[in-house]
PDB file of C-alpha atoms in Angstrom:
ATOM      1  CA  MET Z   1     -73.665   5.884 -47.875  1.00 41.00           C
ATOM      2  CA  ALA Z   2     -75.021   3.743 -45.087  1.00 46.00           C
ATOM      3  CA  THR Z   3     -73.228   3.743 -41.785  1.00 49.00           C
ATOM      4  CA  VAL Z   4     -71.846   0.243 -40.969  1.00 54.00           C
ATOM      5  CA  GLY Z   5     -72.724  -1.063 -37.556  1.00 89.00           C
ATOM      6  CA  LEU Z   6     -75.336   1.564 -36.796  1.00 94.00           C
ATOM      7  CA  ARG Z   7     -78.941   0.797 -35.817  1.00 96.00           C
ATOM      8  CA  ILE Z   8     -81.685   3.354 -35.180  1.00 97.00           C
ATOM      9  CA  MET Z   9     -84.540   1.886 -33.262  1.00 96.00           C
ATOM     10  CA  SER Z  10     -87.766   3.671 -32.285  1.00 96.00           C
ATOM     11  CA  GLY Z  11     -90.452   3.360 -29.778  1.00 93.00           C
ATOM     12  CA  ASN Z  12     -93.920   4.686 -30.224  1.00 94.00           C
ATOM     13  CA  SER Z  13     -93.323   8.180 -28.813  1.00 95.00           C
ATOM     14  CA  ASN Z  14     -92.056   9.747 -32.003  1.00 93.00           C
ATOM     15  CA  PRO Z  15     -91.460   7.339 -34.852  1.00 94.00           C
ATOM     16  CA  GLU Z  16     -91.580  10.164 -37.450  1.00 96.00           C
ATOM     17  CA  LEU Z  17     -88.569  11.781 -35.781  1.00 95.00           C
ATOM     18  CA  ALA Z  18     -86.656   8.370 -36.008  1.00 96.00           C
ATOM     19  CA  ARG Z  19     -87.581   7.974 -39.691  1.00 96.00           C
ATOM     20  CA  ASN Z  20     -86.375  11.530 -40.394  1.00 96.00           C
ATOM     21  CA  ILE Z  21     -83.097  10.846 -38.633  1.00 96.00           C
ATOM     22  CA  CYS Z  22     -82.608   7.681 -40.727  1.00 96.00           C
ATOM     23  CA  ASP Z  23     -83.398   9.556 -43.843  1.00 96.00           C
ATOM     24  CA  TYR Z  24     -80.815  12.081 -43.008  1.00 96.00           C
ATOM     25  CA  LEU Z  25     -78.172   9.310 -42.222  1.00 94.00           C
ATOM     26  CA  GLY Z  26     -79.150   7.257 -45.266  1.00 94.00           C
ATOM     27  CA  ILE Z  27     -79.889   4.054 -43.297  1.00 95.00           C
ATOM     28  CA  PRO Z  28     -83.115   2.133 -42.783  1.00 95.00           C
ATOM     29  CA  LEU Z  29     -84.995   2.264 -39.550  1.00 96.00           C
ATOM     30  CA  GLY Z  30     -84.298  -0.709 -37.344  1.00 95.00           C
ATOM     31  CA  ARG Z  31     -87.014  -3.301 -37.479  1.00 95.00           C
ATOM     32  CA  ALA Z  32     -88.853  -3.993 -34.239  1.00 94.00           C
ATOM     33  CA  LYS Z  33     -92.315  -5.030 -33.259  1.00 93.00           C
ATOM     34  CA  ILE Z  34     -93.614  -3.128 -30.306  1.00 94.00           C
ATOM     35  CA  ASP Z  35     -97.077  -4.320 -29.088  1.00 93.00           C
ATOM     36  CA  ARG Z  36     -99.151  -4.975 -25.945  1.00 92.00           C
ATOM     37  CA  PHE Z  37    -100.183  -8.195 -24.327  1.00 93.00           C
ATOM     38  CA  SER Z  38    -103.922  -8.523 -23.406  1.00 92.00           C
ATOM     39  CA  ASP Z  39    -103.099  -7.459 -19.912  1.00 93.00           C
ATOM     40  CA  GLY Z  40    -101.270  -4.213 -21.073  1.00 90.00           C
ATOM     41  CA  GLU Z  41     -97.765  -5.523 -20.751  1.00 94.00           C
ATOM     42  CA  THR Z  42     -95.254  -4.248 -23.254  1.00 94.00           C
ATOM     43  CA  LEU Z  43     -93.934  -6.670 -25.908  1.00 94.00           C
ATOM     44  CA  VAL Z  44     -90.796  -5.900 -27.984  1.00 95.00           C
ATOM     45  CA  GLU Z  45     -89.361  -8.242 -30.642  1.00 95.00           C
ATOM     46  CA  LEU Z  46     -86.326  -7.185 -32.641  1.00 95.00           C
ATOM     47  CA  GLY Z  47     -86.686  -7.953 -36.349  1.00 94.00           C
ATOM     48  CA  GLU Z  48     -83.014  -8.155 -37.248  1.00 95.00           C
ATOM     49  CA  SER Z  49     -79.644  -8.932 -35.819  1.00 95.00           C
ATOM     50  CA  VAL Z  50     -78.083  -6.149 -33.761  1.00 95.00           C
ATOM     51  CA  ARG Z  51     -75.032  -8.041 -32.553  1.00 95.00           C
ATOM     52  CA  GLY Z  52     -71.907  -5.848 -32.230  1.00 95.00           C
ATOM     53  CA  THR Z  53     -73.787  -2.747 -33.413  1.00 96.00           C
ATOM     54  CA  ASP Z  54     -74.077   0.880 -32.059  1.00 97.00           C
ATOM     55  CA  ALA Z  55     -77.722   1.039 -31.191  1.00 97.00           C
ATOM     56  CA  PHE Z  56     -79.650   4.266 -30.683  1.00 97.00           C
ATOM     57  CA  VAL Z  57     -83.134   4.239 -29.303  1.00 98.00           C
ATOM     58  CA  ILE Z  58     -85.239   7.244 -30.192  1.00 97.00           C
ATOM     59  CA  GLN Z  59     -87.876   7.549 -27.473  1.00 97.00           C
ATOM     60  CA  SER Z  60     -89.098  10.756 -25.880  1.00 95.00           C
ATOM     61  CA  LEU Z  61     -90.827  10.381 -22.555  1.00 95.00           C
ATOM     62  CA  ALA Z  62     -93.755  12.410 -23.431  1.00 92.00           C
ATOM     63  CA  HIS Z  63     -97.433  11.601 -22.744  1.00 94.00           C
ATOM     64  CA  PRO Z  64     -98.228   8.820 -21.825  1.00 94.00           C
ATOM     65  CA  VAL Z  65     -94.874   9.031 -20.073  1.00 95.00           C
ATOM     66  CA  ASN Z  66     -95.225   5.708 -18.118  1.00 95.00           C
ATOM     67  CA  ASP Z  67     -95.950   3.742 -21.267  1.00 95.00           C
ATOM     68  CA  HIS Z  68     -93.084   5.348 -23.189  1.00 96.00           C
ATOM     69  CA  LEU Z  69     -90.668   4.895 -20.287  1.00 97.00           C
ATOM     70  CA  MET Z  70     -91.506   1.221 -20.077  1.00 97.00           C
ATOM     71  CA  GLU Z  71     -91.077   0.783 -23.852  1.00 97.00           C
ATOM     72  CA  LEU Z  72     -87.665   2.392 -23.671  1.00 97.00           C
ATOM     73  CA  LEU Z  73     -86.554   0.112 -20.901  1.00 97.00           C
ATOM     74  CA  VAL Z  74     -87.813  -2.971 -22.656  1.00 97.00           C
ATOM     75  CA  ILE Z  75     -86.293  -2.028 -26.017  1.00 97.00           C
ATOM     76  CA  VAL Z  76     -82.896  -1.360 -24.236  1.00 97.00           C
ATOM     77  CA  ASP Z  77     -83.156  -4.774 -22.457  1.00 97.00           C
ATOM     78  CA  ALA Z  78     -83.876  -6.429 -25.815  1.00 97.00           C
ATOM     79  CA  LEU Z  79     -80.864  -4.795 -27.467  1.00 97.00           C
ATOM     80  CA  ARG Z  80     -78.619  -5.735 -24.568  1.00 97.00           C
ATOM     81  CA  ARG Z  81     -79.718  -9.379 -24.680  1.00 96.00           C
ATOM     82  CA  ALA Z  82     -79.231  -9.381 -28.427  1.00 96.00           C
ATOM     83  CA  SER Z  83     -75.592  -8.373 -27.934  1.00 96.00           C
ATOM     84  CA  ALA Z  84     -75.596  -4.844 -29.173  1.00 96.00           C
ATOM     85  CA  ARG Z  85     -72.206  -3.305 -28.534  1.00 96.00           C
ATOM     86  CA  ARG Z  86     -73.357  -0.001 -27.245  1.00 97.00           C
ATOM     87  CA  ILE Z  87     -76.885   1.343 -26.585  1.00 98.00           C
ATOM     88  CA  THR Z  88     -77.685   5.094 -26.503  1.00 97.00           C
ATOM     89  CA  ALA Z  89     -81.003   6.274 -25.244  1.00 97.00           C
ATOM     90  CA  VAL Z  90     -82.023   9.316 -27.253  1.00 97.00           C
ATOM     91  CA  MET Z  91     -84.628  11.173 -25.132  1.00 95.00           C
ATOM     92  CA  PRO Z  92     -85.505  14.634 -26.468  1.00 94.00           C
ATOM     93  CA  TYR Z  93     -87.802  15.109 -23.449  1.00 92.00           C
ATOM     94  CA  TYR Z  94     -86.693  13.583 -20.207  1.00 93.00           C
ATOM     95  CA  GLY Z  95     -89.848  12.647 -18.290  1.00 90.00           C
ATOM     96  CA  TYR Z  96     -90.029  13.135 -14.464  1.00 91.00           C
ATOM     97  CA  ALA Z  97     -87.250  15.771 -14.775  1.00 85.00           C
ATOM     98  CA  ARG Z  98     -89.172  18.247 -12.656  1.00 84.00           C
ATOM     99  CA  GLN Z  99     -89.147  15.781  -9.763  1.00 86.00           C
ATOM    100  CA  ASP Z 100     -85.463  16.384  -9.207  1.00 81.00           C
ATOM    101  CA  ARG Z 101     -85.307  17.175  -5.538  1.00 83.00           C
ATOM    102  CA  LYS Z 102     -87.114  16.785  -2.180  1.00 86.00           C
ATOM    103  CA  ASN Z 103     -89.098  19.959  -1.940  1.00 79.00           C
ATOM    104  CA  LYS Z 104     -91.272  18.598   0.841  1.00 85.00           C
ATOM    105  CA  PRO Z 105     -91.188  15.613   3.256  1.00 90.00           C
ATOM    106  CA  ARG Z 106     -91.973  12.044   2.102  1.00 92.00           C
ATOM    107  CA  VAL Z 107     -91.701  12.701  -1.685  1.00 91.00           C
ATOM    108  CA  PRO Z 108     -89.400  10.710  -4.043  1.00 92.00           C
ATOM    109  CA  ILE Z 109     -86.731  12.014  -6.344  1.00 89.00           C
ATOM    110  CA  THR Z 110     -88.239  10.414  -9.402  1.00 92.00           C
ATOM    111  CA  ALA Z 111     -85.737  11.955 -11.883  1.00 86.00           C
ATOM    112  CA  ARG Z 112     -83.072   9.940  -9.996  1.00 92.00           C
ATOM    113  CA  LEU Z 113     -85.263   6.802 -10.173  1.00 94.00           C
ATOM    114  CA  VAL Z 114     -85.507   7.136 -13.999  1.00 92.00           C
ATOM    115  CA  ALA Z 115     -81.714   7.531 -14.132  1.00 93.00           C
ATOM    116  CA  ASP Z 116     -81.209   4.320 -12.062  1.00 94.00           C
ATOM    117  CA  LEU Z 117     -83.633   2.376 -14.291  1.00 96.00           C
ATOM    118  CA  LEU Z 118     -81.950   3.356 -17.474  1.00 96.00           C
ATOM    119  CA  THR Z 119     -78.597   2.503 -16.025  1.00 96.00           C
ATOM    120  CA  ALA Z 120     -79.697  -0.747 -14.449  1.00 95.00           C
ATOM    121  CA  VAL Z 121     -81.307  -2.002 -17.749  1.00 96.00           C
ATOM    122  CA  GLY Z 122     -77.976  -1.604 -19.623  1.00 95.00           C
ATOM    123  CA  THR Z 123     -78.037   1.831 -21.243  1.00 96.00           C
ATOM    124  CA  ASP Z 124     -74.472   2.997 -22.087  1.00 97.00           C
ATOM    125  CA  ARG Z 125     -75.204   6.645 -22.790  1.00 96.00           C
ATOM    126  CA  VAL Z 126     -78.112   9.081 -22.714  1.00 95.00           C
ATOM    127  CA  LEU Z 127     -78.694  11.959 -25.099  1.00 95.00           C
ATOM    128  CA  THR Z 128     -81.286  14.509 -24.105  1.00 93.00           C
ATOM    129  CA  MET Z 129     -82.228  18.133 -24.516  1.00 90.00           C
ATOM    130  CA  ASP Z 130     -82.708  21.131 -22.266  1.00 84.00           C
ATOM    131  CA  LEU Z 131     -82.889  19.249 -18.956  1.00 83.00           C
ATOM    132  CA  HIS Z 132     -85.074  20.897 -16.350  1.00 78.00           C
ATOM    133  CA  ALA Z 133     -82.017  21.154 -14.064  1.00 74.00           C
ATOM    134  CA  GLY Z 134     -78.380  20.428 -14.905  1.00 73.00           C
ATOM    135  CA  GLN Z 135     -77.940  18.584 -11.652  1.00 78.00           C
ATOM    136  CA  ILE Z 136     -79.919  15.577 -13.181  1.00 82.00           C
ATOM    137  CA  GLN Z 137     -76.784  14.758 -15.153  1.00 82.00           C
ATOM    138  CA  GLY Z 138     -75.232  13.890 -11.806  1.00 76.00           C
ATOM    139  CA  PHE Z 139     -77.910  11.209 -11.121  1.00 83.00           C
ATOM    140  CA  PHE Z 140     -76.207   9.011 -13.769  1.00 87.00           C
ATOM    141  CA  ASN Z 141     -73.122   6.898 -13.603  1.00 90.00           C
ATOM    142  CA  ILE Z 142     -73.010   6.745 -17.355  1.00 94.00           C
ATOM    143  CA  PRO Z 143     -72.287   9.675 -19.842  1.00 93.00           C
ATOM    144  CA  VAL Z 144     -75.133  12.125 -20.458  1.00 92.00           C
ATOM    145  CA  ASP Z 145     -75.105  14.592 -23.390  1.00 91.00           C
ATOM    146  CA  ASN Z 146     -77.552  17.415 -22.590  1.00 91.00           C
ATOM    147  CA  LEU Z 147     -77.993  19.366 -25.876  1.00 90.00           C
ATOM    148  CA  TYR Z 148     -79.667  22.761 -26.167  1.00 87.00           C
ATOM    149  CA  ALA Z 149     -82.386  23.846 -28.597  1.00 85.00           C
ATOM    150  CA  SER Z 150     -81.407  27.531 -28.343  1.00 85.00           C
ATOM    151  CA  PRO Z 151     -79.358  27.551 -31.662  1.00 86.00           C
ATOM    152  CA  ILE Z 152     -82.580  26.661 -33.509  1.00 87.00           C
ATOM    153  CA  LEU Z 153     -85.157  28.369 -31.315  1.00 86.00           C
ATOM    154  CA  LEU Z 154     -83.512  31.796 -30.953  1.00 89.00           C
ATOM    155  CA  PRO Z 155     -83.320  32.589 -34.694  1.00 90.00           C
ATOM    156  CA  HIS Z 156     -86.942  31.419 -35.036  1.00 89.00           C
ATOM    157  CA  LEU Z 157     -88.057  33.656 -32.180  1.00 88.00           C
ATOM    158  CA  ARG Z 158     -86.210  36.701 -33.528  1.00 88.00           C
ATOM    159  CA  GLU Z 159     -87.749  36.164 -36.952  1.00 88.00           C
ATOM    160  CA  LYS Z 160     -91.323  35.559 -35.855  1.00 88.00           C
ATOM    161  CA  PHE Z 161     -91.810  37.931 -32.909  1.00 87.00           C
ATOM    162  CA  ARG Z 162     -90.759  41.511 -32.159  1.00 84.00           C
ATOM    163  CA  ASP Z 163     -91.977  42.136 -28.671  1.00 87.00           C
ATOM    164  CA  ILE Z 164     -92.002  39.126 -26.431  1.00 90.00           C
ATOM    165  CA  THR Z 165     -91.507  38.082 -22.760  1.00 93.00           C
ATOM    166  CA  ILE Z 166     -89.743  34.875 -21.756  1.00 92.00           C
ATOM    167  CA  VAL Z 167     -91.621  33.142 -18.828  1.00 92.00           C
ATOM    168  CA  ALA Z 168     -90.026  30.629 -16.467  1.00 87.00           C
ATOM    169  CA  PRO Z 169     -92.730  28.252 -15.224  1.00 82.00           C
ATOM    170  CA  ASP Z 170     -90.890  27.513 -12.029  1.00 76.00           C
ATOM    171  CA  ALA Z 171     -87.533  28.223 -10.220  1.00 74.00           C
ATOM    172  CA  GLY Z 172     -85.786  25.343 -12.126  1.00 71.00           C
ATOM    173  CA  GLY Z 173     -86.478  27.128 -15.434  1.00 77.00           C
ATOM    174  CA  VAL Z 174     -85.178  30.488 -14.426  1.00 84.00           C
ATOM    175  CA  PRO Z 175     -81.535  30.006 -15.687  1.00 82.00           C
ATOM    176  CA  ARG Z 176     -82.630  28.954 -19.018  1.00 82.00           C
ATOM    177  CA  ALA Z 177     -85.376  31.623 -19.308  1.00 87.00           C
ATOM    178  CA  ARG Z 178     -82.861  34.279 -18.217  1.00 90.00           C
ATOM    179  CA  ALA Z 179     -80.426  33.138 -20.883  1.00 87.00           C
ATOM    180  CA  TYR Z 180     -83.122  33.371 -23.546  1.00 89.00           C
ATOM    181  CA  ALA Z 181     -84.326  36.816 -22.378  1.00 90.00           C
ATOM    182  CA  SER Z 182     -80.751  38.120 -22.369  1.00 90.00           C
ATOM    183  CA  ARG Z 183     -79.920  36.926 -25.901  1.00 90.00           C
ATOM    184  CA  LEU Z 184     -83.304  38.170 -27.192  1.00 91.00           C
ATOM    185  CA  ASN Z 185     -83.141  41.448 -25.223  1.00 89.00           C
ATOM    186  CA  SER Z 186     -86.592  40.740 -23.990  1.00 91.00           C
ATOM    187  CA  GLY Z 187     -88.588  40.817 -20.755  1.00 91.00           C
ATOM    188  CA  LEU Z 188     -88.471  38.082 -18.162  1.00 92.00           C
ATOM    189  CA  ALA Z 189     -91.219  36.674 -15.986  1.00 93.00           C
ATOM    190  CA  LEU Z 190     -91.345  34.022 -13.258  1.00 89.00           C
ATOM    191  CA  ILE Z 191     -94.338  31.934 -12.122  1.00 87.00           C
ATOM    192  CA  ASP Z 192     -94.328  31.397  -8.401  1.00 81.00           C
ATOM    193  CA  LYS Z 193     -96.039  28.003  -7.856  1.00 72.00           C
ATOM    194  CA  ARG Z 194     -96.021  28.361  -4.095  1.00 68.00           C
ATOM    195  CA  ARG Z 195     -98.450  31.250  -4.258  1.00 56.00           C
ATOM    196  CA  ALA Z 196    -100.760  29.297  -6.641  1.00 50.00           C
ATOM    197  CA  ASP Z 197    -100.707  26.334  -4.213  1.00 52.00           C
ATOM    198  CA  ALA Z 198    -101.471  28.652  -1.184  1.00 52.00           C
ATOM    199  CA  HIS Z 199    -104.319  30.189  -3.129  1.00 51.00           C
ATOM    200  CA  GLN Z 200    -105.861  26.732  -3.861  1.00 52.00           C
ATOM    201  CA  ALA Z 201    -105.551  25.840  -0.317  1.00 52.00           C
ATOM    202  CA  GLU Z 202    -107.575  28.724   0.923  1.00 50.00           C
TER     203      GLU Z 202
END
């Protein structure tokens, strides 16, 4: 049975995921034209009324991250101006999440900038997965649901591999890597990026 008042919209980052979600819910994917002007600007035209609806925008900020971020912002703006009741940005991958602190002078905190942009454009809620650092949720003044992939990934890893080592690519990934290693009873390794940077500088 179709869900009344619910719209699932998709950007270009992962339309297949959006279609699968719609198939599961038994509703059609929201109609929207997403194109580019000749100078590269993003064009979004909604193809149906969204007035008073609960709108979910499926858009992961994967490569090319800047294009997908701009698409998300423009889609949310279009939904807001078309009088959607509530807009949720569903971002399985939160781009710029690794830029979550000032680790050296004169650098931005771009994860906070993305949060500000999403809030300013009219997003009511953000749904994401496995944030690089939990503190990113504090960058928002709107609700953030940070889901975890471990209930799906852990059984898969146990089934496919017997002797594995969980590697944290940086300090921010250590808590999550440690949790995986503990639950899998496996080894744990940490990549020290500072040493790699120092080696390149020599």
